[in-house]
Short mmCIF file of N, CA and C in Angstrom, two decimals:
data_model
loop_
_atom_site.label_atom_id
_atom_site.label_comp_id
_atom_site.label_asym_id
_atom_site.label_seq_id
_atom_site.Cartn_x
_atom_site.Cartn_y
_atom_site.Cartn_z
N MET A 1 129.16 112.97 107.25
CA MET A 1 128.10 113.62 108.01
C MET A 1 127.62 114.86 107.26
N ALA A 2 126.36 115.08 107.25
CA ALA A 2 125.80 116.21 106.53
C ALA A 2 126.25 117.51 107.15
N ARG A 3 126.49 118.46 106.29
CA ARG A 3 126.87 119.77 106.77
C ARG A 3 126.00 120.78 106.04
N ILE A 4 125.12 121.41 106.76
CA ILE A 4 124.24 122.41 106.17
C ILE A 4 124.89 123.76 106.39
N ILE A 5 125.13 124.48 105.31
CA ILE A 5 125.80 125.77 105.44
C ILE A 5 124.84 126.84 105.93
N SER A 6 123.72 127.00 105.25
CA SER A 6 122.80 128.05 105.65
C SER A 6 121.43 127.80 105.07
N ARG A 7 120.45 128.41 105.70
CA ARG A 7 119.11 128.40 105.15
C ARG A 7 119.03 129.54 104.15
N LEU A 8 118.32 129.34 103.05
CA LEU A 8 118.14 130.41 102.09
C LEU A 8 116.94 131.27 102.46
N VAL A 9 115.96 130.69 103.15
CA VAL A 9 114.80 131.43 103.64
C VAL A 9 114.43 130.86 105.00
N GLU A 10 113.55 131.54 105.68
CA GLU A 10 113.11 131.06 106.99
C GLU A 10 112.30 129.78 106.85
N PRO A 11 112.46 128.83 107.78
CA PRO A 11 111.70 127.58 107.70
C PRO A 11 110.22 127.81 107.99
N ASP A 12 109.38 127.01 107.37
CA ASP A 12 107.96 127.10 107.65
C ASP A 12 107.63 126.23 108.87
N GLU A 13 106.38 126.25 109.31
CA GLU A 13 105.96 125.54 110.53
C GLU A 13 106.20 124.03 110.42
N LEU A 14 105.89 123.44 109.26
CA LEU A 14 106.09 122.01 109.07
C LEU A 14 107.57 121.65 109.18
N GLN A 15 108.44 122.45 108.58
CA GLN A 15 109.87 122.18 108.66
C GLN A 15 110.38 122.30 110.09
N LEU A 16 109.88 123.27 110.85
CA LEU A 16 110.29 123.41 112.25
C LEU A 16 109.88 122.19 113.07
N LYS A 17 108.67 121.67 112.84
CA LYS A 17 108.22 120.47 113.54
C LYS A 17 109.11 119.29 113.19
N LEU A 18 109.45 119.15 111.90
CA LEU A 18 110.31 118.07 111.46
C LEU A 18 111.69 118.17 112.11
N LEU A 19 112.25 119.37 112.14
CA LEU A 19 113.56 119.55 112.76
C LEU A 19 113.51 119.25 114.26
N ASP A 20 112.41 119.60 114.93
CA ASP A 20 112.26 119.30 116.35
C ASP A 20 112.24 117.79 116.58
N ILE A 21 111.52 117.06 115.74
CA ILE A 21 111.49 115.60 115.84
C ILE A 21 112.88 115.03 115.62
N VAL A 22 113.57 115.56 114.63
CA VAL A 22 114.93 115.10 114.32
C VAL A 22 115.84 115.30 115.53
N LYS A 23 115.78 116.48 116.15
CA LYS A 23 116.63 116.77 117.31
C LYS A 23 116.29 115.85 118.49
N GLN A 24 115.00 115.60 118.73
CA GLN A 24 114.57 114.76 119.84
C GLN A 24 115.11 113.34 119.73
N HIS A 25 115.20 112.84 118.51
CA HIS A 25 115.62 111.46 118.30
C HIS A 25 117.09 111.33 117.93
N GLY A 26 117.80 112.45 117.89
CA GLY A 26 119.23 112.40 117.59
C GLY A 26 119.55 111.98 116.17
N ILE A 27 118.63 112.22 115.27
CA ILE A 27 118.84 111.83 113.88
C ILE A 27 119.75 112.85 113.20
N GLU A 28 120.71 112.35 112.39
CA GLU A 28 121.60 113.24 111.66
C GLU A 28 120.82 113.94 110.55
N CYS A 29 121.29 115.10 110.13
CA CYS A 29 120.58 115.89 109.11
C CYS A 29 120.35 115.14 107.82
N TRP A 30 121.28 114.30 107.41
CA TRP A 30 121.14 113.64 106.11
C TRP A 30 120.00 112.63 106.08
N GLU A 31 119.42 112.31 107.22
CA GLU A 31 118.30 111.38 107.24
C GLU A 31 116.96 112.07 106.97
N ILE A 32 116.94 113.39 106.94
CA ILE A 32 115.72 114.10 106.58
C ILE A 32 115.47 113.83 105.10
N VAL A 33 114.26 113.48 104.74
CA VAL A 33 114.00 113.09 103.36
C VAL A 33 113.48 114.22 102.49
N TYR A 34 113.12 115.35 103.07
CA TYR A 34 112.65 116.48 102.28
C TYR A 34 113.44 117.72 102.66
N TYR A 35 114.14 118.25 101.66
CA TYR A 35 114.92 119.46 101.87
C TYR A 35 114.28 120.58 101.06
N SER A 36 114.04 121.72 101.67
CA SER A 36 113.49 122.86 100.96
C SER A 36 114.28 124.10 101.35
N ASP A 37 114.78 124.82 100.34
CA ASP A 37 115.51 126.07 100.56
C ASP A 37 116.76 125.89 101.41
N TRP A 38 117.48 124.80 101.18
CA TRP A 38 118.72 124.56 101.89
C TRP A 38 119.91 124.78 100.97
N GLU A 39 121.03 125.16 101.56
CA GLU A 39 122.32 125.19 100.88
C GLU A 39 123.15 124.10 101.53
N ILE A 40 123.53 123.09 100.77
CA ILE A 40 124.18 121.89 101.32
C ILE A 40 125.54 121.72 100.67
N TYR A 41 126.57 121.53 101.48
CA TYR A 41 127.94 121.45 100.98
C TYR A 41 128.64 120.19 101.47
N ASP A 42 129.30 119.47 100.56
CA ASP A 42 130.15 118.32 100.89
C ASP A 42 129.42 117.26 101.71
N VAL A 43 128.26 116.87 101.23
CA VAL A 43 127.46 115.84 101.91
C VAL A 43 127.47 114.58 101.05
N HIS A 44 127.66 113.44 101.71
CA HIS A 44 127.65 112.16 101.02
C HIS A 44 126.34 111.45 101.33
N PHE A 45 125.46 111.42 100.35
CA PHE A 45 124.15 110.79 100.49
C PHE A 45 124.20 109.33 100.06
N ASP A 46 125.36 108.72 100.11
CA ASP A 46 125.58 107.40 99.54
C ASP A 46 124.79 106.29 100.24
N ASP A 47 124.54 106.40 101.51
CA ASP A 47 123.93 105.30 102.26
C ASP A 47 122.47 105.53 102.60
N ILE A 48 121.81 106.45 101.94
CA ILE A 48 120.40 106.72 102.23
C ILE A 48 119.56 105.52 101.81
N THR A 49 118.67 105.10 102.69
CA THR A 49 117.82 103.94 102.39
C THR A 49 116.35 104.33 102.25
N ASN A 50 116.03 105.60 102.40
CA ASN A 50 114.64 106.04 102.28
C ASN A 50 114.15 105.85 100.85
N ASP A 51 112.85 105.59 100.71
CA ASP A 51 112.28 105.38 99.39
C ASP A 51 112.18 106.67 98.58
N GLU A 52 112.11 107.80 99.24
CA GLU A 52 111.98 109.06 98.52
C GLU A 52 112.79 110.15 99.20
N VAL A 53 113.55 110.85 98.40
CA VAL A 53 114.33 111.99 98.87
C VAL A 53 114.04 113.13 97.92
N SER A 54 113.65 114.29 98.45
CA SER A 54 113.29 115.43 97.61
C SER A 54 114.07 116.67 98.00
N PHE A 55 114.47 117.42 96.97
CA PHE A 55 115.17 118.68 97.15
C PHE A 55 114.40 119.74 96.37
N TYR A 56 114.01 120.82 97.04
CA TYR A 56 113.27 121.90 96.40
C TYR A 56 113.98 123.21 96.69
N ARG A 57 114.31 123.95 95.65
CA ARG A 57 115.03 125.22 95.76
C ARG A 57 116.28 125.08 96.62
N CYS A 58 117.05 124.04 96.38
CA CYS A 58 118.28 123.80 97.14
C CYS A 58 119.49 124.05 96.26
N THR A 59 120.60 124.37 96.92
CA THR A 59 121.90 124.43 96.26
C THR A 59 122.76 123.35 96.88
N LEU A 60 123.26 122.44 96.06
CA LEU A 60 124.13 121.36 96.54
C LEU A 60 125.48 121.51 95.86
N GLU A 61 126.55 121.56 96.67
CA GLU A 61 127.90 121.67 96.13
C GLU A 61 128.77 120.57 96.71
N GLN A 62 129.57 119.97 95.82
CA GLN A 62 130.52 118.92 96.19
C GLN A 62 129.86 117.79 96.98
N CYS A 63 128.67 117.43 96.56
CA CYS A 63 127.94 116.34 97.21
C CYS A 63 128.07 115.06 96.39
N SER A 64 127.86 113.94 97.05
CA SER A 64 127.97 112.65 96.38
C SER A 64 126.70 111.84 96.58
N PHE A 65 126.22 111.30 95.46
CA PHE A 65 125.12 110.35 95.47
C PHE A 65 125.60 109.04 94.86
N ALA A 66 126.89 108.75 95.00
CA ALA A 66 127.47 107.53 94.45
C ALA A 66 126.81 106.33 95.12
N ASP A 67 126.48 105.34 94.35
CA ASP A 67 125.80 104.14 94.83
C ASP A 67 124.46 104.46 95.47
N PHE A 68 123.89 105.60 95.16
CA PHE A 68 122.61 106.07 95.68
C PHE A 68 121.50 105.33 94.94
N SER A 69 120.53 104.75 95.65
CA SER A 69 119.52 103.98 94.92
C SER A 69 118.08 104.10 95.40
N PRO A 70 117.69 105.11 96.16
CA PRO A 70 116.27 105.19 96.47
C PRO A 70 115.47 105.56 95.23
N ALA A 71 114.27 105.06 95.16
CA ALA A 71 113.41 105.39 94.02
C ALA A 71 112.61 106.64 94.34
N TYR A 72 112.08 107.23 93.31
CA TYR A 72 111.13 108.33 93.42
C TYR A 72 111.70 109.57 94.09
N HIS A 73 112.94 109.89 93.88
CA HIS A 73 113.42 111.13 94.46
C HIS A 73 113.33 112.25 93.44
N ASN A 74 113.25 113.48 93.94
CA ASN A 74 113.00 114.63 93.08
C ASN A 74 113.96 115.76 93.41
N PHE A 75 114.39 116.42 92.35
CA PHE A 75 115.17 117.65 92.46
C PHE A 75 114.40 118.70 91.68
N ASN A 76 113.90 119.73 92.35
CA ASN A 76 113.12 120.77 91.69
C ASN A 76 113.70 122.14 91.98
N ASN A 77 113.82 122.96 90.93
CA ASN A 77 114.30 124.34 91.06
C ASN A 77 115.58 124.40 91.89
N SER A 78 116.51 123.51 91.64
CA SER A 78 117.73 123.43 92.44
C SER A 78 118.97 123.59 91.56
N THR A 79 120.10 123.83 92.22
CA THR A 79 121.39 123.96 91.55
C THR A 79 122.33 122.91 92.11
N LEU A 80 122.97 122.14 91.21
CA LEU A 80 123.92 121.11 91.61
C LEU A 80 125.27 121.46 91.00
N VAL A 81 126.29 121.65 91.85
CA VAL A 81 127.63 122.02 91.40
C VAL A 81 128.63 121.01 91.96
N ASP A 82 129.46 120.45 91.07
CA ASP A 82 130.47 119.47 91.48
C ASP A 82 129.85 118.31 92.25
N VAL A 83 128.78 117.76 91.70
CA VAL A 83 128.04 116.67 92.33
C VAL A 83 128.23 115.40 91.51
N THR A 84 128.34 114.25 92.19
CA THR A 84 128.47 112.99 91.47
C THR A 84 127.30 112.05 91.77
N PHE A 85 126.82 111.43 90.70
CA PHE A 85 125.85 110.35 90.78
C PHE A 85 126.48 109.08 90.22
N SER A 86 127.80 109.00 90.24
CA SER A 86 128.50 107.84 89.68
C SER A 86 128.03 106.56 90.35
N LYS A 87 127.71 105.57 89.53
CA LYS A 87 127.26 104.25 89.97
C LYS A 87 125.92 104.28 90.69
N ALA A 88 125.20 105.40 90.62
CA ALA A 88 123.90 105.49 91.28
C ALA A 88 122.87 104.70 90.48
N GLY A 89 121.86 104.21 91.18
CA GLY A 89 120.73 103.55 90.54
C GLY A 89 119.51 104.42 90.75
N LEU A 90 119.15 105.21 89.76
CA LEU A 90 118.04 106.15 89.89
C LEU A 90 116.81 105.59 89.20
N LYS A 91 115.71 105.52 89.92
CA LYS A 91 114.47 104.95 89.38
C LYS A 91 113.32 105.93 89.56
N GLU A 92 112.62 106.20 88.46
CA GLU A 92 111.44 107.06 88.48
C GLU A 92 111.69 108.35 89.24
N SER A 93 112.79 109.01 88.90
CA SER A 93 113.17 110.26 89.55
C SER A 93 112.93 111.43 88.61
N LEU A 94 112.78 112.61 89.19
CA LEU A 94 112.51 113.82 88.42
C LEU A 94 113.55 114.88 88.72
N PHE A 95 114.11 115.45 87.66
CA PHE A 95 114.99 116.61 87.76
C PHE A 95 114.31 117.72 86.97
N SER A 96 113.63 118.63 87.65
CA SER A 96 112.86 119.68 86.98
C SER A 96 113.46 121.05 87.28
N GLU A 97 113.77 121.78 86.21
CA GLU A 97 114.36 123.12 86.33
C GLU A 97 115.59 123.10 87.23
N VAL A 98 116.47 122.13 86.95
CA VAL A 98 117.71 121.99 87.71
C VAL A 98 118.87 122.50 86.87
N ASN A 99 119.76 123.23 87.53
CA ASN A 99 120.97 123.73 86.89
C ASN A 99 122.11 122.81 87.30
N PHE A 100 122.65 122.04 86.34
CA PHE A 100 123.75 121.10 86.58
C PHE A 100 125.06 121.75 86.13
N LYS A 101 126.06 121.77 87.00
CA LYS A 101 127.38 122.27 86.61
C LYS A 101 128.44 121.32 87.18
N ASN A 102 129.25 120.74 86.30
CA ASN A 102 130.29 119.79 86.70
C ASN A 102 129.68 118.60 87.45
N VAL A 103 128.69 117.99 86.84
CA VAL A 103 127.98 116.86 87.46
C VAL A 103 128.25 115.60 86.63
N THR A 104 128.47 114.48 87.31
CA THR A 104 128.72 113.23 86.61
C THR A 104 127.69 112.17 86.98
N PHE A 105 127.18 111.52 85.92
CA PHE A 105 126.31 110.36 86.04
C PHE A 105 127.03 109.13 85.49
N ASP A 106 128.36 109.16 85.47
CA ASP A 106 129.14 108.07 84.88
C ASP A 106 128.84 106.75 85.57
N ASN A 107 128.65 105.70 84.76
CA ASN A 107 128.37 104.35 85.24
C ASN A 107 127.08 104.24 86.04
N ALA A 108 126.20 105.21 85.92
CA ALA A 108 124.92 105.18 86.64
C ALA A 108 123.90 104.38 85.83
N ASN A 109 122.88 103.91 86.53
CA ASN A 109 121.79 103.17 85.91
C ASN A 109 120.51 103.98 86.13
N LEU A 110 119.96 104.55 85.06
CA LEU A 110 118.79 105.40 85.15
C LEU A 110 117.59 104.71 84.52
N LEU A 111 116.53 104.53 85.29
CA LEU A 111 115.31 103.87 84.84
C LEU A 111 114.13 104.83 85.01
N LYS A 112 113.49 105.18 83.92
CA LYS A 112 112.31 106.06 83.93
C LYS A 112 112.58 107.38 84.65
N VAL A 113 113.74 107.95 84.41
CA VAL A 113 114.11 109.24 84.99
C VAL A 113 113.70 110.33 84.01
N ILE A 114 113.25 111.47 84.54
CA ILE A 114 112.83 112.60 83.71
C ILE A 114 113.72 113.80 84.02
N PHE A 115 114.25 114.40 82.95
CA PHE A 115 114.98 115.67 83.03
C PHE A 115 114.13 116.69 82.29
N MET A 116 113.62 117.70 83.00
CA MET A 116 112.72 118.67 82.40
C MET A 116 113.25 120.09 82.57
N ASP A 117 113.42 120.78 81.44
CA ASP A 117 113.89 122.17 81.45
C ASP A 117 115.15 122.33 82.30
N ALA A 118 116.06 121.39 82.15
CA ALA A 118 117.32 121.42 82.91
C ALA A 118 118.40 122.12 82.10
N ILE A 119 119.33 122.74 82.83
CA ILE A 119 120.48 123.40 82.21
C ILE A 119 121.70 122.56 82.55
N PHE A 120 122.44 122.16 81.52
CA PHE A 120 123.60 121.29 81.70
C PHE A 120 124.87 122.03 81.30
N GLU A 121 125.85 122.06 82.20
CA GLU A 121 127.16 122.62 81.90
C GLU A 121 128.22 121.66 82.42
N ASN A 122 128.98 121.08 81.50
CA ASN A 122 130.03 120.11 81.84
C ASN A 122 129.45 118.92 82.62
N VAL A 123 128.54 118.21 81.98
CA VAL A 123 127.89 117.05 82.59
C VAL A 123 128.24 115.81 81.78
N SER A 124 128.48 114.70 82.48
CA SER A 124 128.87 113.46 81.81
C SER A 124 127.95 112.31 82.20
N PHE A 125 127.58 111.53 81.18
CA PHE A 125 126.82 110.30 81.37
C PHE A 125 127.64 109.11 80.87
N ALA A 126 128.96 109.21 80.83
CA ALA A 126 129.82 108.17 80.24
C ALA A 126 129.56 106.81 80.88
N ASN A 127 129.40 105.80 80.03
CA ASN A 127 129.20 104.41 80.45
C ASN A 127 127.94 104.20 81.28
N ALA A 128 127.00 105.11 81.21
CA ALA A 128 125.74 104.96 81.95
C ALA A 128 124.76 104.13 81.15
N GLU A 129 123.74 103.61 81.84
CA GLU A 129 122.64 102.89 81.19
C GLU A 129 121.37 103.70 81.39
N LEU A 130 120.72 104.07 80.29
CA LEU A 130 119.50 104.85 80.33
C LEU A 130 118.37 104.02 79.72
N PHE A 131 117.34 103.72 80.51
CA PHE A 131 116.20 102.94 80.04
C PHE A 131 114.93 103.74 80.31
N LYS A 132 114.21 104.07 79.25
CA LYS A 132 112.99 104.87 79.34
C LYS A 132 113.22 106.20 80.04
N VAL A 133 114.35 106.82 79.76
CA VAL A 133 114.67 108.14 80.31
C VAL A 133 114.12 109.19 79.34
N ASN A 134 113.56 110.26 79.89
CA ASN A 134 112.98 111.33 79.07
C ASN A 134 113.66 112.66 79.36
N PHE A 135 114.04 113.35 78.29
CA PHE A 135 114.59 114.69 78.37
C PHE A 135 113.60 115.62 77.68
N TYR A 136 113.15 116.68 78.37
CA TYR A 136 112.22 117.65 77.81
C TYR A 136 112.82 119.05 77.92
N GLY A 137 112.93 119.74 76.79
CA GLY A 137 113.36 121.13 76.80
C GLY A 137 114.76 121.35 77.33
N CYS A 138 115.68 120.43 77.05
CA CYS A 138 117.05 120.53 77.56
C CYS A 138 118.04 120.80 76.43
N ASP A 139 119.09 121.53 76.73
CA ASP A 139 120.19 121.74 75.78
C ASP A 139 121.24 120.67 76.06
N LEU A 140 121.36 119.70 75.16
CA LEU A 140 122.25 118.56 75.36
C LEU A 140 123.41 118.58 74.37
N ARG A 141 123.71 119.74 73.80
CA ARG A 141 124.75 119.81 72.78
C ARG A 141 126.15 119.57 73.33
N HIS A 142 126.36 119.79 74.60
CA HIS A 142 127.71 119.66 75.16
C HIS A 142 127.77 118.60 76.26
N ILE A 143 126.95 117.58 76.15
CA ILE A 143 126.91 116.51 77.14
C ILE A 143 127.74 115.34 76.65
N ASN A 144 128.48 114.72 77.57
CA ASN A 144 129.26 113.53 77.23
C ASN A 144 128.37 112.30 77.37
N PHE A 145 127.98 111.74 76.23
CA PHE A 145 127.20 110.50 76.20
C PHE A 145 128.06 109.34 75.70
N ASP A 146 129.38 109.37 75.93
CA ASP A 146 130.28 108.32 75.45
C ASP A 146 129.94 106.96 76.06
N ASN A 147 129.83 105.96 75.20
CA ASN A 147 129.57 104.58 75.60
C ASN A 147 128.31 104.43 76.46
N VAL A 148 127.32 105.26 76.21
CA VAL A 148 126.06 105.19 76.96
C VAL A 148 125.13 104.19 76.27
N GLU A 149 124.59 103.29 77.06
CA GLU A 149 123.60 102.34 76.54
C GLU A 149 122.22 102.96 76.76
N MET A 150 121.53 103.26 75.67
CA MET A 150 120.21 103.89 75.74
C MET A 150 119.18 102.97 75.11
N ARG A 151 118.07 102.80 75.82
CA ARG A 151 116.94 102.06 75.28
C ARG A 151 115.66 102.84 75.60
N TYR A 152 114.88 103.10 74.56
CA TYR A 152 113.62 103.82 74.71
C TYR A 152 113.82 105.16 75.42
N THR A 153 114.87 105.83 75.06
CA THR A 153 115.18 107.15 75.62
C THR A 153 114.65 108.21 74.67
N ARG A 154 113.91 109.17 75.23
CA ARG A 154 113.23 110.18 74.41
C ARG A 154 113.79 111.57 74.69
N PHE A 155 113.92 112.34 73.62
CA PHE A 155 114.40 113.71 73.68
C PHE A 155 113.35 114.59 73.00
N ALA A 156 112.57 115.33 73.78
CA ALA A 156 111.50 116.17 73.23
C ALA A 156 111.87 117.65 73.38
N ASN A 157 111.80 118.37 72.28
CA ASN A 157 112.12 119.81 72.28
C ASN A 157 113.48 120.10 72.88
N CYS A 158 114.45 119.25 72.57
CA CYS A 158 115.82 119.40 73.08
C CYS A 158 116.76 119.83 71.96
N LEU A 159 117.84 120.50 72.34
CA LEU A 159 118.93 120.78 71.43
C LEU A 159 119.92 119.63 71.59
N LEU A 160 120.21 118.91 70.50
CA LEU A 160 121.01 117.69 70.56
C LEU A 160 122.36 117.88 69.88
N SER A 161 123.35 117.15 70.36
CA SER A 161 124.67 117.14 69.71
C SER A 161 124.58 116.30 68.43
N ASP A 162 125.53 116.54 67.52
CA ASP A 162 125.57 115.75 66.28
C ASP A 162 125.76 114.27 66.58
N SER A 163 126.62 113.97 67.56
CA SER A 163 126.88 112.56 67.86
C SER A 163 125.62 111.87 68.39
N LEU A 164 124.80 112.58 69.14
CA LEU A 164 123.56 112.00 69.65
C LEU A 164 122.55 111.81 68.51
N MET A 165 122.46 112.80 67.62
CA MET A 165 121.53 112.69 66.50
C MET A 165 121.93 111.58 65.53
N ASN A 166 123.21 111.21 65.54
CA ASN A 166 123.70 110.14 64.67
C ASN A 166 123.76 108.79 65.38
N HIS A 167 123.10 108.68 66.52
CA HIS A 167 123.09 107.41 67.25
C HIS A 167 122.51 106.32 66.35
N PRO A 168 123.15 105.14 66.29
CA PRO A 168 122.70 104.09 65.37
C PRO A 168 121.26 103.62 65.61
N ASN A 169 120.75 103.75 66.82
CA ASN A 169 119.38 103.32 67.11
C ASN A 169 118.42 104.49 67.27
N GLY A 170 118.87 105.69 66.88
CA GLY A 170 118.05 106.88 67.05
C GLY A 170 117.30 107.26 65.80
N ALA A 171 116.14 107.88 65.98
CA ALA A 171 115.34 108.34 64.85
C ALA A 171 114.39 109.44 65.30
N TRP A 172 114.08 110.35 64.38
CA TRP A 172 113.07 111.37 64.65
C TRP A 172 111.71 110.70 64.58
N ASP A 173 110.88 110.93 65.57
CA ASP A 173 109.57 110.28 65.63
C ASP A 173 108.50 111.04 64.86
N ASP A 174 108.65 112.34 64.77
CA ASP A 174 107.62 113.11 64.08
C ASP A 174 108.01 113.34 62.62
N SER A 175 107.03 113.40 61.77
CA SER A 175 107.28 113.55 60.34
C SER A 175 107.38 115.00 59.91
N SER A 176 107.11 115.92 60.81
CA SER A 176 107.15 117.33 60.45
C SER A 176 108.59 117.81 60.29
N ALA A 177 108.74 118.93 59.68
CA ALA A 177 110.07 119.51 59.47
C ALA A 177 110.65 120.04 60.78
N GLU A 178 109.82 120.21 61.80
CA GLU A 178 110.28 120.78 63.07
C GLU A 178 111.15 119.82 63.86
N LYS A 179 110.96 118.54 63.69
CA LYS A 179 111.75 117.50 64.37
C LYS A 179 111.85 117.79 65.87
N LYS A 180 110.76 117.62 66.57
CA LYS A 180 110.71 117.91 68.00
C LYS A 180 110.97 116.70 68.88
N LEU A 181 110.79 115.49 68.37
CA LEU A 181 110.92 114.29 69.21
C LEU A 181 111.92 113.32 68.58
N PHE A 182 113.00 113.05 69.31
CA PHE A 182 114.03 112.11 68.87
C PHE A 182 114.03 110.95 69.85
N ILE A 183 113.99 109.72 69.35
CA ILE A 183 113.93 108.55 70.22
C ILE A 183 115.07 107.60 69.89
N VAL A 184 115.73 107.11 70.93
CA VAL A 184 116.73 106.05 70.77
C VAL A 184 116.07 104.76 71.24
N HIS A 185 115.88 103.83 70.30
CA HIS A 185 115.19 102.56 70.61
C HIS A 185 116.15 101.52 71.15
#
């Protein structure tokens, strides 16, 4: 069951209307598909069936998205601590300006996912499958990409680990000395 610790700011009128509808119908908090300015602790989002789930300026701690598979969900300007996406199926999702700390994507299947200006600390993608995943402006020097299957994965303006730069199917796409775009085919 979802447990909301606190609001970070006062809710706006639209959020109050949504919460009133939720209360009237006895819907649990985790069924709300748009979270803004929430601090969420120890919530298991594993059984969500909505097509889109969005988090904006949220802090999530010790949450689970294991076996999570809605498409088109977004995490913007949020912090994720001790969160798991193990075995999740993420499709056309966006992680923009997200701070990841102790987060695992192990055994996850990522399709057309975008990571933009994200900060990664102790994050693992071990045994994950990445297809058409894009990383923009991310520091990936300390990411565990062990046994990751990557196809058409792009790294633009990213700091990369030596092991990632030596990927057998990887190559720099631009001919300039700046080497801004690395692609794993």
